[in-house]
Amino acid sequence: MKPITAEQAKLDQQFYEENGYWISPVVFDAEEVEALRKAHDRIWNQDFDGDAFPLTEWFPSDNPTRLRKIDNAWWINDEVYKTVTARKLGKLAANLMNTDEVRVWYDQAIYKPGTGKGQETSVGNVGWHQDYVYWQCTNTTNLVTAWIALQDTDLTNGCMQVIPGSHKWGLLNSDGFFNTELEAVKKQMEVDEKPWREEPLILKAGQVSFHHSYTIHGSRQNYSNDPRLSIVAHYIPQGTAYKKIQNVDNIRLLGPRPKEGDLYDNQYFPLAYSASEEK
Ligand SMILES: [Fe+2]
């Protein structure tokens, strides 16, 4: 990837601030993409690196067309660890969050099975949601998600779609990830008055889309014959600390139990970028 000029970085930042998402140039080359596709295979075959085990996994076997997802894949796969802590990726996240330091909040490996054409089904959909609704235990909402495409990705294979500008709508009733009926989730969010526009994030293999923790996003059916694979890295900026929150237990934090105000700055939130290393 060619380095992004300071001038371009500023424009990218402005686009992100206005729209709540941004699409990068190709960050990972064909060889890196292939290595990550192999990492996916190993993960789904439960061939884990080290002696660790996944903390949250969701690969239902009852229906092969359902989505598969594993959280904190970096914990059990070296290739994923290398990728989500890659400085070139962290630096892009740093620019969007306007921070000098970026750490991994956690990651996800996501496998959306292909159904082929001709049969309509919603079982592989990801319902509209805001990532922050699952988190909330941070003293900032300035978190960014990086979605790495491991094949060319568009509406034919169920690409992610975002609602541009929705990061400015506040936190909504938007815990729809596992609800595959997108229209029902939209209703629940009560956004009828808002300027709703669905923008498909069309990516080449190795390209990355970024979205803000409040940006509404979801995805529909993968009509291709192949699974749609991605690695998703969630990032926090410098100074992110634990904030106690009631009734949110969706996130499984690694490491010791935090106390109010503790910084997420230890090895369980690995460093992806530090501006000081550049000087
Ligand atoms: Fe999400």
GROMACS .gro file of N, CA, C and O and ligand atoms in nm, residues 108 126 129-131 134 145 160 177 211 217 234, ligand 1:
model
   49
  108GLN      N    1  -1.322  -1.012   1.540
  108GLN     CA    2  -1.416  -1.118   1.504
  108GLN      C    3  -1.372  -1.182   1.372
  108GLN      O    4  -1.326  -1.111   1.283
  126VAL      N    5  -2.715  -1.027   0.882
  126VAL     CA    6  -2.678  -0.960   1.007
  126VAL      C    7  -2.771  -0.840   1.019
  126VAL      O    8  -2.770  -0.752   0.933
  129HIS      N    9  -2.749  -0.283   1.329
  129HIS     CA   10  -2.708  -0.259   1.468
  129HIS      C   11  -2.601  -0.152   1.473
  129HIS      O   12  -2.540  -0.118   1.371
  130GLN      N   13  -2.581  -0.099   1.594
  130GLN     CA   14  -2.468  -0.011   1.622
  130GLN      C   15  -2.374  -0.091   1.713
  130GLN      O   16  -2.419  -0.148   1.814
  131ASP      N   17  -2.247  -0.094   1.681
  131ASP     CA   18  -2.155  -0.176   1.761
  131ASP      C   19  -2.155  -0.132   1.908
  131ASP      O   20  -2.142  -0.213   1.999
  134TYR      N   21  -2.337  -0.290   2.214
  134TYR     CA   22  -2.286  -0.411   2.279
  134TYR      C   23  -2.169  -0.381   2.373
  134TYR      O   24  -2.118  -0.470   2.438
  145THR      N   25  -1.438   0.040   1.386
  145THR     CA   26  -1.431  -0.100   1.344
  145THR      C   27  -1.372  -0.107   1.204
  145THR      O   28  -1.413  -0.032   1.115
  160MET      N   29  -2.138  -0.582   0.358
  160MET     CA   30  -2.193  -0.499   0.464
  160MET      C   31  -2.251  -0.372   0.401
  160MET      O   32  -2.201  -0.323   0.301
  177PHE      N   33  -2.795  -0.739   1.584
  177PHE     CA   34  -2.700  -0.824   1.511
  177PHE      C   35  -2.757  -0.962   1.478
  177PHE      O   36  -2.748  -1.010   1.365
  211HIS      N   37  -1.587   0.180   1.019
  211HIS     CA   38  -1.708   0.253   1.060
  211HIS      C   39  -1.702   0.287   1.208
  211HIS      O   40  -1.642   0.217   1.289
  217HIS      N   41  -2.524  -0.050   1.075
  217HIS     CA   42  -2.480  -0.136   0.964
  217HIS      C   43  -2.542  -0.274   0.978
  217HIS      O   44  -2.586  -0.313   1.086
  234HIS      N   45  -1.190  -0.435   1.600
  234HIS     CA   46  -1.245  -0.319   1.670
  234HIS      C   47  -1.131  -0.250   1.744
  234HIS      O   48  -1.053  -0.318   1.813
  280FE      FE   49  -2.111  -0.467   1.385
   0.00000   0.00000   0.00000
